[in-house]
Short mmCIF file of C-alpha atoms and ligand atoms in Angstrom, two decimals:
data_model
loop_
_atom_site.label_atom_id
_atom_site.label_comp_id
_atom_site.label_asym_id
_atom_site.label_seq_id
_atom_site.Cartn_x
_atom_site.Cartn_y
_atom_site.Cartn_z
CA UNK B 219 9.96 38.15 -35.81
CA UNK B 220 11.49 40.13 -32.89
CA UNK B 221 7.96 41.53 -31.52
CA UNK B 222 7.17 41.79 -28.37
CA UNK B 223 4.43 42.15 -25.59
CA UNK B 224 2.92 46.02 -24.94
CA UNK B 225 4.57 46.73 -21.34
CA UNK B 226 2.16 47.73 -18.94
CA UNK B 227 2.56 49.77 -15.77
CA UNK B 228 0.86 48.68 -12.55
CA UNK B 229 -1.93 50.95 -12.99
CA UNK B 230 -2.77 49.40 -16.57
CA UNK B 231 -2.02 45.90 -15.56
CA UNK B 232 -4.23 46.20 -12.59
CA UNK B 233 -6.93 47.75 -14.70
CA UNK B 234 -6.61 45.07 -17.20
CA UNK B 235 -6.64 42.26 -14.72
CA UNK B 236 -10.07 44.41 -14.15
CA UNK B 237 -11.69 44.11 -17.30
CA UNK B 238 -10.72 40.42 -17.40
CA UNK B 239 -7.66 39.57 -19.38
CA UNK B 240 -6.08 36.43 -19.08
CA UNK B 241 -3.44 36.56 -16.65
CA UNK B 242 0.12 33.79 -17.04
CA UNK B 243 2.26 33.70 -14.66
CA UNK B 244 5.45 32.88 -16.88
CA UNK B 245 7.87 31.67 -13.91
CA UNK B 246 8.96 28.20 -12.45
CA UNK B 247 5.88 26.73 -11.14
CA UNK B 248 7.67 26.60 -7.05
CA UNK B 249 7.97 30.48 -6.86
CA UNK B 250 4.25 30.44 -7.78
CA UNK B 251 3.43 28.14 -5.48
CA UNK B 252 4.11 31.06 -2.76
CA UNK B 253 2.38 33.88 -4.18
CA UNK B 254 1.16 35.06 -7.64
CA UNK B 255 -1.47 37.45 -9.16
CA UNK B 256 -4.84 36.87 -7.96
CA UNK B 257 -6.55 34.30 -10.66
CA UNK B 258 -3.30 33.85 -12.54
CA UNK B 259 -3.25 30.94 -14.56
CA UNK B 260 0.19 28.96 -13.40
CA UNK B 261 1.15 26.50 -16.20
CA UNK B 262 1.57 22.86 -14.73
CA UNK B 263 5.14 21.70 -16.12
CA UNK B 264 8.04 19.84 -14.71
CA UNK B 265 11.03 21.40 -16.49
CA UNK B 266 11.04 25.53 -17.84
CA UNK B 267 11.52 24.21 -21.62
CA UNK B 268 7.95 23.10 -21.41
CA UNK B 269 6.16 26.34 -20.66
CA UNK B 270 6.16 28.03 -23.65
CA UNK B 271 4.67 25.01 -25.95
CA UNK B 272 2.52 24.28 -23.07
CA UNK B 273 1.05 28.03 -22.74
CA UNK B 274 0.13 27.69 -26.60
CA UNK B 275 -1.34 24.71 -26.29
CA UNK B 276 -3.35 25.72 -22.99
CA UNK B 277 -4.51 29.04 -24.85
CA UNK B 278 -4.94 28.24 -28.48
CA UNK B 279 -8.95 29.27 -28.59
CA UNK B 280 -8.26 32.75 -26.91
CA UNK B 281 -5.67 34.33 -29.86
CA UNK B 282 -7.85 37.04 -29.80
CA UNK B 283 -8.00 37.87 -26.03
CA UNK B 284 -5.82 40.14 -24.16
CA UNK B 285 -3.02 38.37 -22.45
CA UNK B 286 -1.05 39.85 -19.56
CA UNK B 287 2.09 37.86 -18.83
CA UNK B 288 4.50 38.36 -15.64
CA UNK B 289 7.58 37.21 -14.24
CA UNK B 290 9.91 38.15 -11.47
CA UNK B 291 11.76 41.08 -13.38
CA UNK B 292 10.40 41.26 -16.58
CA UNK B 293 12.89 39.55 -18.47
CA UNK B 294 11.38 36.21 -19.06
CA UNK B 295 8.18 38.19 -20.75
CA UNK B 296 10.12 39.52 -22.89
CA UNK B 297 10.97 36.54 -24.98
CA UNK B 298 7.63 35.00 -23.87
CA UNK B 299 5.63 37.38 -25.75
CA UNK B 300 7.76 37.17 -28.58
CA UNK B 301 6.86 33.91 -28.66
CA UNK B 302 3.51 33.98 -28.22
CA UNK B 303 3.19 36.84 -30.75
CA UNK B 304 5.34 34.91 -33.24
CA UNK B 305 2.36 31.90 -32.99
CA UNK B 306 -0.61 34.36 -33.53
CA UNK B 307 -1.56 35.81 -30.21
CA UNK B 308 -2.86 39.60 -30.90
CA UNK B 309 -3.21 41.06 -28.10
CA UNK B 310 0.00 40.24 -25.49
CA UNK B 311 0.95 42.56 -23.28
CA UNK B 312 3.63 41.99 -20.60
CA UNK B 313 4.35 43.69 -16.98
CA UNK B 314 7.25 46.14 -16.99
CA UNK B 315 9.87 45.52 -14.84
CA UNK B 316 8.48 42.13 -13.51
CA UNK B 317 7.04 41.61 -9.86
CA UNK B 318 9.89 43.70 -8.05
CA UNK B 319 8.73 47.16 -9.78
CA UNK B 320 4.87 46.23 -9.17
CA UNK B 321 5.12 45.77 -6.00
CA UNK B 322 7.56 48.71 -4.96
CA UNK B 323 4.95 50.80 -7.21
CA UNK B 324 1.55 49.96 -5.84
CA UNK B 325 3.47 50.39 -1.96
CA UNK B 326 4.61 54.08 -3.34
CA UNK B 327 1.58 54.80 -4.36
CA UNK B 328 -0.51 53.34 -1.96
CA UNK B 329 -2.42 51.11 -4.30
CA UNK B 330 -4.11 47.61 -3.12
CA UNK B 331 -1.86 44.52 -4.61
CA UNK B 332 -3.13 42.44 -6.97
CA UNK B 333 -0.14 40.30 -5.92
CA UNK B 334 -0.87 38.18 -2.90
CA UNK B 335 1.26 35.83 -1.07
CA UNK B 336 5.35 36.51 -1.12
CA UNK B 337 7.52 37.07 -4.23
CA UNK B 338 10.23 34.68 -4.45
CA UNK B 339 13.99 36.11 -5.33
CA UNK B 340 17.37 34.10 -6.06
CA UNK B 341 19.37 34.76 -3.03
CA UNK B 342 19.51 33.55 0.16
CA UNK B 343 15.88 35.44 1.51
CA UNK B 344 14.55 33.01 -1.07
CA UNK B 345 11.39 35.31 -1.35
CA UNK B 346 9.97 38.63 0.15
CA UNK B 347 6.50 39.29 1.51
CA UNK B 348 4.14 41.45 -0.84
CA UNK B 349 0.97 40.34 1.08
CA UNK B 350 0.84 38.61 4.29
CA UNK B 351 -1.07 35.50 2.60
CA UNK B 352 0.09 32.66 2.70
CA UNK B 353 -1.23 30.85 0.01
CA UNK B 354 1.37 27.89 -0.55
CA UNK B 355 1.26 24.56 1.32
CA UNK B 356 3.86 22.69 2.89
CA UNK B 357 4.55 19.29 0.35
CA UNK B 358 4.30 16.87 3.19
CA UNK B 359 1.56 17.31 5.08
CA UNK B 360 -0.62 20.14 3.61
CA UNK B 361 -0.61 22.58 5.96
CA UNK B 362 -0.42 26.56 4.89
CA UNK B 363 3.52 27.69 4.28
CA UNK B 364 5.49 29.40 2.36
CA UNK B 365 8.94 28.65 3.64
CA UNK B 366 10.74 27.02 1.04
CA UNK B 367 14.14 25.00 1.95
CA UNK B 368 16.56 22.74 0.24
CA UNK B 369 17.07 18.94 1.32
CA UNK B 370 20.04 18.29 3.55
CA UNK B 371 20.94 15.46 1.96
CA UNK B 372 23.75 16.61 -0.27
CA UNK B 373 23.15 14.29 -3.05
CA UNK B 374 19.74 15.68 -2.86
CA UNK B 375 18.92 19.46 -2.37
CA UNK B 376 15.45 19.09 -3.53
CA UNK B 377 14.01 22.84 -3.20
CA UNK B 378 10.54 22.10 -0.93
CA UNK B 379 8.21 23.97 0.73
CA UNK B 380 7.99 22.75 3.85
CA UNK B 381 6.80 23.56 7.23
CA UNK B 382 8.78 23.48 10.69
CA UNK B 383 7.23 20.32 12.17
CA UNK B 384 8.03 18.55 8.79
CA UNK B 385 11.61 20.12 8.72
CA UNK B 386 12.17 18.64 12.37
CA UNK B 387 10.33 15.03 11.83
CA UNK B 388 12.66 14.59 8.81
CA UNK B 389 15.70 15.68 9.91
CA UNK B 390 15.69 18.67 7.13
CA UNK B 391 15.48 16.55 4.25
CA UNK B 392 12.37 16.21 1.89
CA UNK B 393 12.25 12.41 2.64
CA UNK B 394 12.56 9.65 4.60
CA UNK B 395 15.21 8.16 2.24
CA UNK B 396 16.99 11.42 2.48
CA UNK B 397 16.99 11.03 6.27
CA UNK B 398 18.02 7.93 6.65
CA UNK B 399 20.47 7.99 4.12
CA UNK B 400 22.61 11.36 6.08
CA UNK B 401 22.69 8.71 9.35
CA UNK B 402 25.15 7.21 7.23
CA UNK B 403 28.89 8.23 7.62
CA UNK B 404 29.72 10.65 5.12
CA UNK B 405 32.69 8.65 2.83
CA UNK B 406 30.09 6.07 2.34
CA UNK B 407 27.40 8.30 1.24
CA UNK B 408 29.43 8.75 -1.66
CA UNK B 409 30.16 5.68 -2.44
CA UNK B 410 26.68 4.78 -2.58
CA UNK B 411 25.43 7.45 -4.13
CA UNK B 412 28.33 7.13 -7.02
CA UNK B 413 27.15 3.36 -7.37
CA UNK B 414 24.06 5.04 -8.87
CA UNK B 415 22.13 2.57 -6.79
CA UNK B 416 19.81 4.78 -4.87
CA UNK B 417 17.55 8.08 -6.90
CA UNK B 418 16.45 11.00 -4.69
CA UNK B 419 13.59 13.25 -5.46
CA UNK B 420 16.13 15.81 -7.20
CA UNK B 421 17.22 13.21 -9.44
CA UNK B 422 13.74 11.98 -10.08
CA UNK B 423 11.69 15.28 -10.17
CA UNK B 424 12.17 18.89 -10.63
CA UNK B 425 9.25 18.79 -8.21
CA UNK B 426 7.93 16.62 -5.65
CA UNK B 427 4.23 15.38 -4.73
CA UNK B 428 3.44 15.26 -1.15
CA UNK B 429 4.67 11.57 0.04
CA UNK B 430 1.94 10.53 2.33
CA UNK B 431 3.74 7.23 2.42
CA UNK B 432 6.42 8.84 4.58
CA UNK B 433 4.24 10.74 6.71
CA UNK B 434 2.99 7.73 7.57
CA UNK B 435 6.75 6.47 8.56
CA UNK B 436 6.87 9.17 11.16
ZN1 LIG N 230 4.43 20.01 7.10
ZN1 LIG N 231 16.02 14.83 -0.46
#
């Protein structure tokens, strides 16, 4: 029951990548929206209970191929594989010591990355180049970023990626609701907000879809 994944080093995960395992990335789907292993299959769910059932589901005719799964430090994979193992996956193997190791591995050793784009961490750098691509987009208006940001709007906090225009035209908040609601004074807000009359994009989403509709509003 308690298998788990084969840990790979960066040599063997890069040589696997090669020979053309699948690749998951097992994190939330916003710190893959800023970098992640080139052709990396990111799993499309709202909420992290999801990814597991969803993974089986998305791989159930490859039980036989080699699976390389990665997170941020390696924990995640751990239980992951288990997982995967436990529903008849044979071959799962998992990165050892997640992103952070990789990368401070292939720079030591002077190895190309097969991780583009920036690795996102919990604290307040929110993420740290590996590459210089930039391979995210900003959730308003599409253009190439990777700077992500929390709405202003305290009853908000969305996390967004968004770029600096955006961030100016809306007042740092990931709508124009959330704008227009912080040029009210700050008791009311409250009040409001308690009356459960009004639902910002944190309260409706884990994630939000570009809002062309407010773009528009600018
Ligand atoms: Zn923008
Ligand atoms: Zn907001």
């Amino acid at each position: 029951m308690n298998k788990i994944g084969k840990h790979l080093d960066y040599e063997e995960f890069n040589k696997s990548i090669d020979n053309g395992a699948i690749v998951l990335d097992m994190r939330n789907y916003y710190e893959s929206e800023i970098g992640k292993f080139k052709n990396a299959i990111i799993p499309d769910v709202e909420r992290s209970q999801e990814l597991l059932p969803t993974v089986k589901k998305m791989l159930k005719n490859n039980k036989k191929n080699k699976i390389l799964l990665y997170c941020t430090g390696g924990i995640r994979c751990e239980k992951a594989s288990s997982y995967l193992i436990h529903n008849g996956f044979k071959d799962v193997n998992q990165l050892n010591g997640g992103i952070i190791k990789y990368a401070s591995d292939v720079k030591k050793n002077n190895v190309k990355s097969k991780f583009i784009g920036k690795n996102f961490v919990f604290d307040s750098r929110m993420s740290e180049s590996i590459t210089g691509d930039i391979i995210g987009e900003c959730h308003m208006c599409s253009e190439p970023c990777d700077r992500h940001t929390n709405c202003l709007n305290e009853h908000c906090h969305i996390l967004i990626i968004q770029c600096s225009k955006c961030c100016r035209n809306f007042n740092n908040c990931c709508s124009r609701d959330c704008a227009d609601f912080l040029l009210i004074d700050k008791e009311k807000r409250k009040k409001i907000f308690k009356s459960g009359k009004i639902k910002f994009n944190a309260q409706k989403s884990d994630r939000i879809k570009p809002k062309l509709k407010d773009i528009k509003n600018i």
